[in-house]
CSV table of C-alpha atoms in Angstrom, one decimal:
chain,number,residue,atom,x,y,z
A,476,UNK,CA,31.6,221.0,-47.9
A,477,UNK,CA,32.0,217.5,-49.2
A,478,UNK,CA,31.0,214.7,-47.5
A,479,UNK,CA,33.7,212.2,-46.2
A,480,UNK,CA,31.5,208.8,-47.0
A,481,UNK,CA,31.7,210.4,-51.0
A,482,UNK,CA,35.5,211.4,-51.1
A,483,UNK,CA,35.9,207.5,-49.2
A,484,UNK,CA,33.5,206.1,-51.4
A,485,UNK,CA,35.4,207.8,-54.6
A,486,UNK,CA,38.9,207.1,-53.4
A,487,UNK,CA,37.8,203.3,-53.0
A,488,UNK,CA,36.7,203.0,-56.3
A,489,UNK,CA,40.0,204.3,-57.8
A,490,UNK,CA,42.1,201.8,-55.8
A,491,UNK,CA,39.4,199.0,-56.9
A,492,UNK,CA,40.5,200.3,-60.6
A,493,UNK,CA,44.0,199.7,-59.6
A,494,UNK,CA,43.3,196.4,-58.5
A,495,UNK,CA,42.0,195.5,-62.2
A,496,UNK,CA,45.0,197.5,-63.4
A,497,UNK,CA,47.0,195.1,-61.6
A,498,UNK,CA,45.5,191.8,-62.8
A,499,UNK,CA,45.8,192.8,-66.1
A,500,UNK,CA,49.4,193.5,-65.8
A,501,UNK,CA,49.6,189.8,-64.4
A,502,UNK,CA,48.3,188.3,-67.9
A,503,UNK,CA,51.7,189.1,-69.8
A,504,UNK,CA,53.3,187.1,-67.3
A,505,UNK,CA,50.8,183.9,-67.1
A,506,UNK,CA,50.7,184.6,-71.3
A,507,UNK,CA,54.8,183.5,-71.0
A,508,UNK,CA,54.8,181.0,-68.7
A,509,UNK,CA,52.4,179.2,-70.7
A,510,UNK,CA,54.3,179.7,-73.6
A,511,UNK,CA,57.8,178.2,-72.5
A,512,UNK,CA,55.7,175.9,-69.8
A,513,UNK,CA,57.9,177.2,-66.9
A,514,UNK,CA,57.6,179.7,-63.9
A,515,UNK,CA,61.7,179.9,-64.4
A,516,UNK,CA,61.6,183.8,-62.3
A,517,UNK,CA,58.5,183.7,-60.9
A,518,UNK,CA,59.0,185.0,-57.1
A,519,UNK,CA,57.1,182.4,-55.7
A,520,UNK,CA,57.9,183.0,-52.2
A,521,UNK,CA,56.2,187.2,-52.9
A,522,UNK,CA,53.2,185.3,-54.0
A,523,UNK,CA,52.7,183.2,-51.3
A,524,UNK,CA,53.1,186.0,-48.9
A,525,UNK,CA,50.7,188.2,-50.9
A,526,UNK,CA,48.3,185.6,-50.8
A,527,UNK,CA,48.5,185.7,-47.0
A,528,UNK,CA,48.2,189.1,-46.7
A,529,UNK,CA,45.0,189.4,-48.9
A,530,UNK,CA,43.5,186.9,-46.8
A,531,UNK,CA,44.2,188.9,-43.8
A,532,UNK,CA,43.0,192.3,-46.0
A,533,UNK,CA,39.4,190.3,-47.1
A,534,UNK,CA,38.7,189.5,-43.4
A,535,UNK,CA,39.7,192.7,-42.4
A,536,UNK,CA,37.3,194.2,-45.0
A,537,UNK,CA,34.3,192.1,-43.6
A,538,UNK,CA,31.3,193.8,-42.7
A,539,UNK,CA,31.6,192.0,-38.8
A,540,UNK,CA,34.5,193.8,-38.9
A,541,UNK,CA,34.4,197.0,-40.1
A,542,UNK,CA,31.2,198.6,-41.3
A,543,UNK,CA,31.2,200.8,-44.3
A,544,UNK,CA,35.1,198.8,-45.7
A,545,UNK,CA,33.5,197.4,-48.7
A,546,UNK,CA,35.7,199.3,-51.4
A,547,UNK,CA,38.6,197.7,-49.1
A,548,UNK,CA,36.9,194.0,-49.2
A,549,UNK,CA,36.1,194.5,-53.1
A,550,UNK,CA,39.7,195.5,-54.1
A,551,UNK,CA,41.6,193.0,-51.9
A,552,UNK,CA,39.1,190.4,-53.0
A,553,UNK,CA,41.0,191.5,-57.0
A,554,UNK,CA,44.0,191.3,-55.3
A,555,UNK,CA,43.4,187.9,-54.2
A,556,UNK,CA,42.3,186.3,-57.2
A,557,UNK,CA,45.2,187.4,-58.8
A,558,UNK,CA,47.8,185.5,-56.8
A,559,UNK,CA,45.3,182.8,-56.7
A,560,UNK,CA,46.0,182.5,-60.8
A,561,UNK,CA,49.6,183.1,-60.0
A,562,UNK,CA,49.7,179.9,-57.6
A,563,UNK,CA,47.4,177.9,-59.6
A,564,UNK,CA,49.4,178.9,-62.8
A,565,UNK,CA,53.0,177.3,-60.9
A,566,UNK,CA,51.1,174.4,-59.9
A,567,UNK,CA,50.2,173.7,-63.8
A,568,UNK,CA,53.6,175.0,-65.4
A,569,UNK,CA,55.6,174.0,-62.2
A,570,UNK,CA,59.4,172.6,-62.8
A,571,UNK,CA,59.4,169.8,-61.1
A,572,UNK,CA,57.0,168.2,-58.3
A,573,UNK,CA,58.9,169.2,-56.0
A,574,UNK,CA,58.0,173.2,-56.7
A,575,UNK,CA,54.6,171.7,-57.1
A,576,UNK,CA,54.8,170.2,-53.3
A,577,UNK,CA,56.1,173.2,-51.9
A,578,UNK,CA,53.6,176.3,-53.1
A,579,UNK,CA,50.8,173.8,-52.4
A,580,UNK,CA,52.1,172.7,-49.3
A,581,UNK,CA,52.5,176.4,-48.0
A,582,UNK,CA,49.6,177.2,-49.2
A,583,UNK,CA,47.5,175.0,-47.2
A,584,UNK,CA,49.5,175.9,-44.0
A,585,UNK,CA,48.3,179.7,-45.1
A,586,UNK,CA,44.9,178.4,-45.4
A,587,UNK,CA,45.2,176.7,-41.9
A,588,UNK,CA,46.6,179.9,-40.2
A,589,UNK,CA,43.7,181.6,-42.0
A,590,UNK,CA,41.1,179.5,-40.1
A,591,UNK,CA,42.8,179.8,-37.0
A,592,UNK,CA,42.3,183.6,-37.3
A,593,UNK,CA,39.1,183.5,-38.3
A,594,UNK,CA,38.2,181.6,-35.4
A,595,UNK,CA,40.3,183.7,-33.4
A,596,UNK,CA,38.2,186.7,-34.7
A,597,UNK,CA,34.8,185.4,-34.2
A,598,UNK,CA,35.2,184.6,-30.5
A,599,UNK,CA,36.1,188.1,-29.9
A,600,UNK,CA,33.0,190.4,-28.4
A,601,UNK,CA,31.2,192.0,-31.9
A,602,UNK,CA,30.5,195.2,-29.9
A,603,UNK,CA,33.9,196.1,-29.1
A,604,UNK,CA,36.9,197.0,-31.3
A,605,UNK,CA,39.2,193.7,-30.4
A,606,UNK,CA,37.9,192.1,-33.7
A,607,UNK,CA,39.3,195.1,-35.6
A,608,UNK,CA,42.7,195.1,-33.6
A,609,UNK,CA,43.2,191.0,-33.8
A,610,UNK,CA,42.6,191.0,-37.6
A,611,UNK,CA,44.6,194.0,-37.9
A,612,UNK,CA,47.6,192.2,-36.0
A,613,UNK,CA,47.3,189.3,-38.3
A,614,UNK,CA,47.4,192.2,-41.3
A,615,UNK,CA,50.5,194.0,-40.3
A,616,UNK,CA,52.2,190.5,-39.4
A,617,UNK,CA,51.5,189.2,-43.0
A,618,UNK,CA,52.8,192.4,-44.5
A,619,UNK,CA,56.0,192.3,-42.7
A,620,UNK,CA,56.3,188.8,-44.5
A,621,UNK,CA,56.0,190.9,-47.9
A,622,UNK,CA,58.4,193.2,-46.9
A,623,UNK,CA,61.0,190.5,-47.2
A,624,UNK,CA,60.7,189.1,-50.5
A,625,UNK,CA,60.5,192.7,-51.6
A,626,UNK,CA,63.7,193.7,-50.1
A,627,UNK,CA,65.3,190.9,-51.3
A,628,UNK,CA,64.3,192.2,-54.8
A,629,UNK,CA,65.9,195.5,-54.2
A,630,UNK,CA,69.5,193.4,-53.1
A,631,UNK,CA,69.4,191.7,-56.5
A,632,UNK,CA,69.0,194.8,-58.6
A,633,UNK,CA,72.1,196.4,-56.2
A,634,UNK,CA,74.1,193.7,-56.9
A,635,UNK,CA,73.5,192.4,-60.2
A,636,UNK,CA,72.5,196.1,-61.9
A,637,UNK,CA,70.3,194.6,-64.3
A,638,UNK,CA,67.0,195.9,-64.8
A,639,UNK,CA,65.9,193.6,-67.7
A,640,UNK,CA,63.5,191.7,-65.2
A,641,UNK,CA,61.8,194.1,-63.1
A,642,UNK,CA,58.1,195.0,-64.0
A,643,UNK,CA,58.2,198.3,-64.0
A,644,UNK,CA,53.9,198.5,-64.1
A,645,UNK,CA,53.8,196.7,-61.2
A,646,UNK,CA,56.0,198.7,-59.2
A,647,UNK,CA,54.4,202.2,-60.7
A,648,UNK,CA,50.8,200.4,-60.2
A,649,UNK,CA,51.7,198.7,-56.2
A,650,UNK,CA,52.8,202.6,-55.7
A,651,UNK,CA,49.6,204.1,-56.4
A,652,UNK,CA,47.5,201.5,-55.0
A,653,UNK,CA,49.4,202.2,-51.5
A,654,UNK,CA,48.8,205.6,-51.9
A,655,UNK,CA,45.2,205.5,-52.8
A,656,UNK,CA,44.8,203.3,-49.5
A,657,UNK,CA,46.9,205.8,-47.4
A,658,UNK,CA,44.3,208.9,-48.3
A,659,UNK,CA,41.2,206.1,-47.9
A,660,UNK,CA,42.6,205.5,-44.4
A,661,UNK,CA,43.1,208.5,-43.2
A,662,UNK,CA,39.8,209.9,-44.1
A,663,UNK,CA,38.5,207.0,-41.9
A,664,UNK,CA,41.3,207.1,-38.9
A,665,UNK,CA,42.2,203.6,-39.5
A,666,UNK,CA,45.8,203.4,-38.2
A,667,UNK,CA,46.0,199.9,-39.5
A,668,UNK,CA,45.2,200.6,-42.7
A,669,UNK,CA,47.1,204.0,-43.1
A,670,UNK,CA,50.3,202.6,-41.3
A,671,UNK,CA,50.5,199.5,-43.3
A,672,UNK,CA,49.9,201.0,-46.7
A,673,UNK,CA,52.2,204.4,-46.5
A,674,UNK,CA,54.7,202.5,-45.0
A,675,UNK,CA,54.0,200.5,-48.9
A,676,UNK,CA,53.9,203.7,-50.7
A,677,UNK,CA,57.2,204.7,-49.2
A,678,UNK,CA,59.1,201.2,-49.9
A,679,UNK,CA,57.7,201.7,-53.9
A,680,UNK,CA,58.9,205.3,-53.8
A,681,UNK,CA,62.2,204.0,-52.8
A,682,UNK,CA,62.2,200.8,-55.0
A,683,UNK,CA,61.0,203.1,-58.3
A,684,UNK,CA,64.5,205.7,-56.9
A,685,UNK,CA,66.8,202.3,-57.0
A,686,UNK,CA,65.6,201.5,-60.2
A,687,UNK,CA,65.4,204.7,-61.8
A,688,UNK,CA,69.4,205.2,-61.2
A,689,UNK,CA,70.0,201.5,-62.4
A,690,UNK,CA,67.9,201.8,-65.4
A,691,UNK,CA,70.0,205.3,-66.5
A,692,UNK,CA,73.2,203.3,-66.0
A,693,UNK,CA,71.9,200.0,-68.1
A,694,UNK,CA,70.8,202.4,-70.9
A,695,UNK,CA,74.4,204.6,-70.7
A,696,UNK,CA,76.0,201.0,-70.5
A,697,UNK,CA,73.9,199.9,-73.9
A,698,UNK,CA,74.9,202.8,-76.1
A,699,UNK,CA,77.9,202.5,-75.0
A,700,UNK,CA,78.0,198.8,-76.3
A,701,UNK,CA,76.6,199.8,-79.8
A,702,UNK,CA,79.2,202.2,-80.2
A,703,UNK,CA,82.0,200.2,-79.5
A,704,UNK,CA,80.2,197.5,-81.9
A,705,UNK,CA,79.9,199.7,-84.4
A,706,UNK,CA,84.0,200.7,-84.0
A,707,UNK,CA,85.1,197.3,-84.6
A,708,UNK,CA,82.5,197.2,-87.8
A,709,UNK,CA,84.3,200.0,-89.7
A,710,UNK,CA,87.4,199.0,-88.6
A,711,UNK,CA,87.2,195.6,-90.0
A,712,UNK,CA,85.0,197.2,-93.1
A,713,UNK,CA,87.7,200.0,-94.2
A,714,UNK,CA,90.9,197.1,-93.5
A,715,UNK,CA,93.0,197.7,-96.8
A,716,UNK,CA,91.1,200.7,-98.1
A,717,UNK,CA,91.6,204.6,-97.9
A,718,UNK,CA,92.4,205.9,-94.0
A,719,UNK,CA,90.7,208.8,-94.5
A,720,UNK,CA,87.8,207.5,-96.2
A,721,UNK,CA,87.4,205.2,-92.9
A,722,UNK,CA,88.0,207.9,-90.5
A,723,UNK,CA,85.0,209.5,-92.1
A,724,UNK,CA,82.6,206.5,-91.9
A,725,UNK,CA,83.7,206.2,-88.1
A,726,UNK,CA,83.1,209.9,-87.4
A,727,UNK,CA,79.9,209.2,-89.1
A,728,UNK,CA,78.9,206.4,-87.0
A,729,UNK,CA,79.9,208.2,-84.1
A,730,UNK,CA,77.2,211.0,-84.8
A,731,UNK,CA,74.6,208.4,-85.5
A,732,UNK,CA,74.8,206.6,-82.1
A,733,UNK,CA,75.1,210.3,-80.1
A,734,UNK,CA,71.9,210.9,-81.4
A,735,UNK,CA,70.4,207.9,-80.2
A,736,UNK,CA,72.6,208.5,-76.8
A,737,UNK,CA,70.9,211.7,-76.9
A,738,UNK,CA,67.1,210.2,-77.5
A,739,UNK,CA,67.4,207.7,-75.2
A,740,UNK,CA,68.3,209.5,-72.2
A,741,UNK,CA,65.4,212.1,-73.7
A,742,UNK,CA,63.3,209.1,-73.1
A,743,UNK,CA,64.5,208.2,-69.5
């Protein structure tokens, strides 16, 4: 029979992979901001509240904590750094000082929270398990603050049906690193853990569903477009000329953009 330490040990370096799959899906993004020297659509607000939350996740992760967590210290320590580029990169390319006032400003209050929990932590008794239970408050807390911003992101895609904006990577890759966590967890009876990160894996399961039937309705909605486009083309081309001979070139066209219809939704 397999040892549990090696299937933890195995499942932790997976969702450390993630991690890195993660930042490297961030480096588009910080490639165009830089570019047109704006965060215009950054989600500042999710950043700020993932920063929290990886805060919490590193001290949870600490070995005066939990003994034998360091795949989840290692991976949240990824996840960290990454938002730390994402705030450092709004400070730089911010819109105005204002924006510049306000991440930096929230972010230090974060930081202060931070070291009141830490404290709060460390007084606690090392051999009992009210270090693990008072860091994992503060970690379920600060992921109920994620849950917001996300949610918010689910509205906007309801209302406005546009699906031009969402990172589809991330969502796929914020799936599957809740999931990893939620098998890492329960081979370790962490409650915290496993309750905060399938509660995750279900919200991406359902965010993935909302964009799924939103995307299928953009792409219907495109073709759609093209083919009324293309209509008005051969109707303006065939003005004057042979009625037959433009039926024919429409009828044409009309074949043309079913196919693509037809490969499109093939590719969906």
């Amino acid at each position: 029979m397999v040892d549990t330490e090696i299937i933890c040990t195995f499942v932790g370096i997976i969702g450390n992979f993630i991690s890195l799959g993660l930042l490297a899906c961030a480096v588009p993004t910080f490639s165009k901001i830089a570019m047109n020297n704006s965060v215009r659509g950054l989600k500042l607000v999710y950043h700020l509240a993932m920063t929290l939350s990886s805060l919490f996740w590193v001290l949870y992760g600490m070995p005066f904590i939990h003994r034998g967590f360091i795949p989840v210290l290692t991976s949240n320590g990824i996840i960290l750094a990454t938002q730390l580029a994402y705030l450092t990169i709004s400070l730089v390319y911010a819109n105005d000082n204002k924006q510049r006032m306000y991440v930096g400003g929230v972010f230090l209050i974060e930081l202060v929270v931070f070291g009141l929990a830490i404290g709060l932590v460390i007084r606690q008794s090392p051999t009992s398990k009210t270090r693990e239970e008072v860091a994992g408050v503060f970690c379920i807390v600060s992921y109920a603050l994620i849950l917001v911003p996300e949610a918010l992101c689910v509205v906007e895609l309801q209302k406005t049906g546009s699906v031009e904006n969402v990172q589809t990577r991330n969502l796929v890759g914020n799936m599957l690193y809740r999931l990893c966590w939620t098998i890492y967890a329960s081979f370790k009876y962490d409650v915290v853990l496993g309750a905060v990160n399938f509660s995750g894996f279900l919200f991406g399961v359902f965010h993935i569903k909302v964009y799924d039937v939103y995307y299928k309705r953009y792409a219907k909605s495109g073709v759609d477009k093209k083919l009324e486009t293309a209509e008005v083309q051969v109707r303006g081309m065939s003005t004057g000329a042979d009625k037959k001979l433009a039926t024919a070139e429409l009828l044409l066209q009309d074949q043309k953009l079913m196919g693509c219809r037809s490969k499109e939704w093939a590719q969906v």
